[in-house]
């Protein structure tokens, strides 16, 4: 479904990612691991079109999307749930969800989709007209994921969904991710939390200073000593 | 006592239009961080376009608005797209410089075409009055009030309940997240600026009847608009309308109770006093 070929990307003239190649099949859930500054967020921002690649290629469902605008990519179904949630704090939960589905492909399906999302997150249903800024961190993460689902995502990219959440909420959010995966959604999970990601992803890639250091099944990545060194920066 | 009510009424009527002027500026600031120092000169442009339409076709300013609004909206879109956008993201002062320069260009352009003599654009309602007890209201002021509030309410509803309005608010609250939703952020910025300039065309027609105009007046409107926007807390909708009323009332009180010259000072004095005690603006919530 997604094929990244030798992608080089970064900010200004300085590349953060060096020839990264990743493959992701339809219905797969893969993990993208790495320490701070390894280039994880740069990678998914390049996938979203927020960072312009310097070289390399991104194919989505066979189509070259390397130079498409962020808007076009969302319309194709490449949807990001950003790090730190980035919900719209001064808007109601309902408005946040409606904005999630504002792209041309999702807009006609919004009335129906919003019911499904609220069924998945009953806590949001109770607070529908409340300002999103008043939600707890965990509820904001639910909203951010809900917003991503409203966009009719085919590939849902979650950037650090566990960040700043209590253990109970982390467990809940990952159960939701498992359910979405079981329902057929393709998932790219970006995480710092190694053990958590290994439990919920089928395959993982470990990024180290912009290179793929390790890749393979969850067990393989767990047992590979390079994983540990990538994390410790040795 | 009669004077008090007279000043009050006049201030509220004119203040509503000041509020409308400032809403345009506030919206633009909210989505692109741009403070347009040529705001008042665009009002001038709108007014002189009405004057030209009167001279050529004897159109009433209210009728001319049908022509000036779309023209100014397109001008606004072009100005943002080709002049302001290349500057956004650079030093904040570059945009200030640019819009100040634009102000001089507009001012002198108008001067070249129309000359420096104060001009009037007659309207059929020019000298019509409404008398409520002891208070005398000029019909153009009443029209300005009704239209300004209707437009403000229309804008408010648009921002709350349409996809375009929600896009504007989304870009204001978090432009990065808005882009991730598939919103074309720069398109929203262009359209908002165009909308802001289009509103000015309406405000120009509302302020025009009975008011002599001259090419150098733009700065005064820019400053009044800035006062109102700052009073309103930059992007707070209700705060801006309230700010417009306060500035309008201050001006009316000054003109009626003091002299014409001192009256013109009143809005600034009130502004300084309010800012001393409420630097965050009139409303209680943070601007975001």
mmCIF file with all atom_site columns, C-alpha atoms in Angstrom, chain A residues 45 48 50 70-71 74 79-80 82 86-92 94-96 98-100 102-103 107 110 131 147, chain B residues 159-161 163-164 166-171 173-184 187 285-288:
data_model
loop_
_atom_site.group_PDB
_atom_site.id
_atom_site.type_symbol
_atom_site.label_atom_id
_atom_site.label_alt_id
_atom_site.label_comp_id
_atom_site.label_asym_id
_atom_site.label_entity_id
_atom_site.label_seq_id
_atom_site.pdbx_PDB_ins_code
_atom_site.Cartn_x
_atom_site.Cartn_y
_atom_site.Cartn_z
_atom_site.occupancy
_atom_site.B_iso_or_equiv
_atom_site.pdbx_formal_charge
_atom_site.auth_seq_id
_atom_site.auth_comp_id
_atom_site.auth_asym_id
_atom_site.auth_atom_id
_atom_site.pdbx_PDB_model_num
ATOM 1  C CA . UNK A 1 45  ? 5.568   14.733 8.112  1.00 0.00 ? 45  UNK A CA 1
ATOM 2  C CA . UNK A 1 48  ? 1.855   13.951 5.065  1.00 0.00 ? 48  UNK A CA 1
ATOM 3  C CA . UNK A 1 50  ? 4.451   18.852 5.482  1.00 0.00 ? 50  UNK A CA 1
ATOM 4  C CA . UNK A 1 70  ? -0.861  17.850 2.140  1.00 0.00 ? 70  UNK A CA 1
ATOM 5  C CA . UNK A 1 71  ? -4.463  18.425 1.097  1.00 0.00 ? 71  UNK A CA 1
ATOM 6  C CA . UNK A 1 74  ? -5.429  13.612 3.011  1.00 0.00 ? 74  UNK A CA 1
ATOM 7  C CA . UNK A 1 79  ? -3.965  10.742 7.511  1.00 0.00 ? 79  UNK A CA 1
ATOM 8  C CA . UNK A 1 80  ? -1.803  11.782 10.418 1.00 0.00 ? 80  UNK A CA 1
ATOM 9  C CA . UNK A 1 82  ? -0.015  14.395 15.161 1.00 0.00 ? 82  UNK A CA 1
ATOM 10 C CA . UNK A 1 86  ? -2.995  19.282 18.204 1.00 0.00 ? 86  UNK A CA 1
ATOM 11 C CA . UNK A 1 87  ? -6.737  19.388 18.688 1.00 0.00 ? 87  UNK A CA 1
ATOM 12 C CA . UNK A 1 88  ? -8.435  22.765 18.127 1.00 0.00 ? 88  UNK A CA 1
ATOM 13 C CA . UNK A 1 89  ? -8.817  23.887 21.747 1.00 0.00 ? 89  UNK A CA 1
ATOM 14 C CA . UNK A 1 90  ? -11.355 26.681 21.236 1.00 0.00 ? 90  UNK A CA 1
ATOM 15 C CA . UNK A 1 91  ? -13.721 24.531 19.255 1.00 0.00 ? 91  UNK A CA 1
ATOM 16 C CA . UNK A 1 92  ? -16.236 21.995 20.429 1.00 0.00 ? 92  UNK A CA 1
ATOM 17 C CA . UNK A 1 94  ? -18.228 18.116 17.414 1.00 0.00 ? 94  UNK A CA 1
ATOM 18 C CA . UNK A 1 95  ? -16.508 20.892 15.428 1.00 0.00 ? 95  UNK A CA 1
ATOM 19 C CA . UNK A 1 96  ? -13.142 19.171 15.812 1.00 0.00 ? 96  UNK A CA 1
ATOM 20 C CA . UNK A 1 98  ? -16.311 17.830 11.544 1.00 0.00 ? 98  UNK A CA 1
ATOM 21 C CA . UNK A 1 99  ? -12.978 19.448 10.678 1.00 0.00 ? 99  UNK A CA 1
ATOM 22 C CA . UNK A 1 100 ? -11.399 16.014 10.664 1.00 0.00 ? 100 UNK A CA 1
ATOM 23 C CA . UNK A 1 102 ? -13.437 18.330 5.894  1.00 0.00 ? 102 UNK A CA 1
ATOM 24 C CA . UNK A 1 103 ? -11.545 16.832 2.934  1.00 0.00 ? 103 UNK A CA 1
ATOM 25 C CA . UNK A 1 107 ? -17.223 15.359 3.603  1.00 0.00 ? 107 UNK A CA 1
ATOM 26 C CA . UNK A 1 110 ? -19.471 12.865 7.799  1.00 0.00 ? 110 UNK A CA 1
ATOM 27 C CA . UNK A 1 131 ? -14.556 22.961 24.144 1.00 0.00 ? 131 UNK A CA 1
ATOM 28 C CA . UNK A 1 147 ? -10.599 13.247 13.920 1.00 0.00 ? 147 UNK A CA 1
ATOM 29 C CA . UNK B 2 159 ? -17.496 31.278 11.373 1.00 0.00 ? 159 UNK B CA 1
ATOM 30 C CA . UNK B 2 160 ? -19.508 28.971 13.637 1.00 0.00 ? 160 UNK B CA 1
ATOM 31 C CA . UNK B 2 161 ? -21.463 26.869 11.261 1.00 0.00 ? 161 UNK B CA 1
ATOM 32 C CA . UNK B 2 163 ? -16.938 24.567 6.705  1.00 0.00 ? 163 UNK B CA 1
ATOM 33 C CA . UNK B 2 164 ? -15.216 27.704 5.443  1.00 0.00 ? 164 UNK B CA 1
ATOM 34 C CA . UNK B 2 166 ? -14.485 26.448 10.707 1.00 0.00 ? 166 UNK B CA 1
ATOM 35 C CA . UNK B 2 167 ? -11.438 26.345 8.411  1.00 0.00 ? 167 UNK B CA 1
ATOM 36 C CA . UNK B 2 168 ? -10.707 29.970 9.273  1.00 0.00 ? 168 UNK B CA 1
ATOM 37 C CA . UNK B 2 169 ? -10.907 29.203 12.985 1.00 0.00 ? 169 UNK B CA 1
ATOM 38 C CA . UNK B 2 170 ? -8.857  26.039 12.579 1.00 0.00 ? 170 UNK B CA 1
ATOM 39 C CA . UNK B 2 171 ? -6.065  27.916 10.793 1.00 0.00 ? 171 UNK B CA 1
ATOM 40 C CA . UNK B 2 173 ? -5.969  27.998 16.379 1.00 0.00 ? 173 UNK B CA 1
ATOM 41 C CA . UNK B 2 174 ? -3.369  25.684 14.866 1.00 0.00 ? 174 UNK B CA 1
ATOM 42 C CA . UNK B 2 175 ? -2.289  26.141 11.259 1.00 0.00 ? 175 UNK B CA 1
ATOM 43 C CA . UNK B 2 176 ? -0.166  22.989 11.233 1.00 0.00 ? 176 UNK B CA 1
ATOM 44 C CA . UNK B 2 177 ? -3.046  20.830 12.455 1.00 0.00 ? 177 UNK B CA 1
ATOM 45 C CA . UNK B 2 178 ? -5.372  22.538 9.975  1.00 0.00 ? 178 UNK B CA 1
ATOM 46 C CA . UNK B 2 179 ? -3.050  21.524 7.137  1.00 0.00 ? 179 UNK B CA 1
ATOM 47 C CA . UNK B 2 180 ? -3.072  17.951 8.446  1.00 0.00 ? 180 UNK B CA 1
ATOM 48 C CA . UNK B 2 181 ? -6.882  17.969 8.190  1.00 0.00 ? 181 UNK B CA 1
ATOM 49 C CA . UNK B 2 182 ? -6.481  18.669 4.483  1.00 0.00 ? 182 UNK B CA 1
ATOM 50 C CA . UNK B 2 183 ? -7.244  22.371 4.719  1.00 0.00 ? 183 UNK B CA 1
ATOM 51 C CA . UNK B 2 184 ? -5.349  24.467 2.172  1.00 0.00 ? 184 UNK B CA 1
ATOM 52 C CA . UNK B 2 187 ? -5.992  29.468 0.310  1.00 0.00 ? 187 UNK B CA 1
ATOM 53 C CA . UNK B 2 285 ? -10.617 35.015 27.663 1.00 0.00 ? 285 UNK B CA 1
ATOM 54 C CA . UNK B 2 286 ? -7.169  34.653 26.148 1.00 0.00 ? 286 UNK B CA 1
ATOM 55 C CA . UNK B 2 287 ? -7.240  35.476 22.428 1.00 0.00 ? 287 UNK B CA 1
ATOM 56 C CA . UNK B 2 288 ? -6.815  31.879 21.334 1.00 0.00 ? 288 UNK B CA 1
#
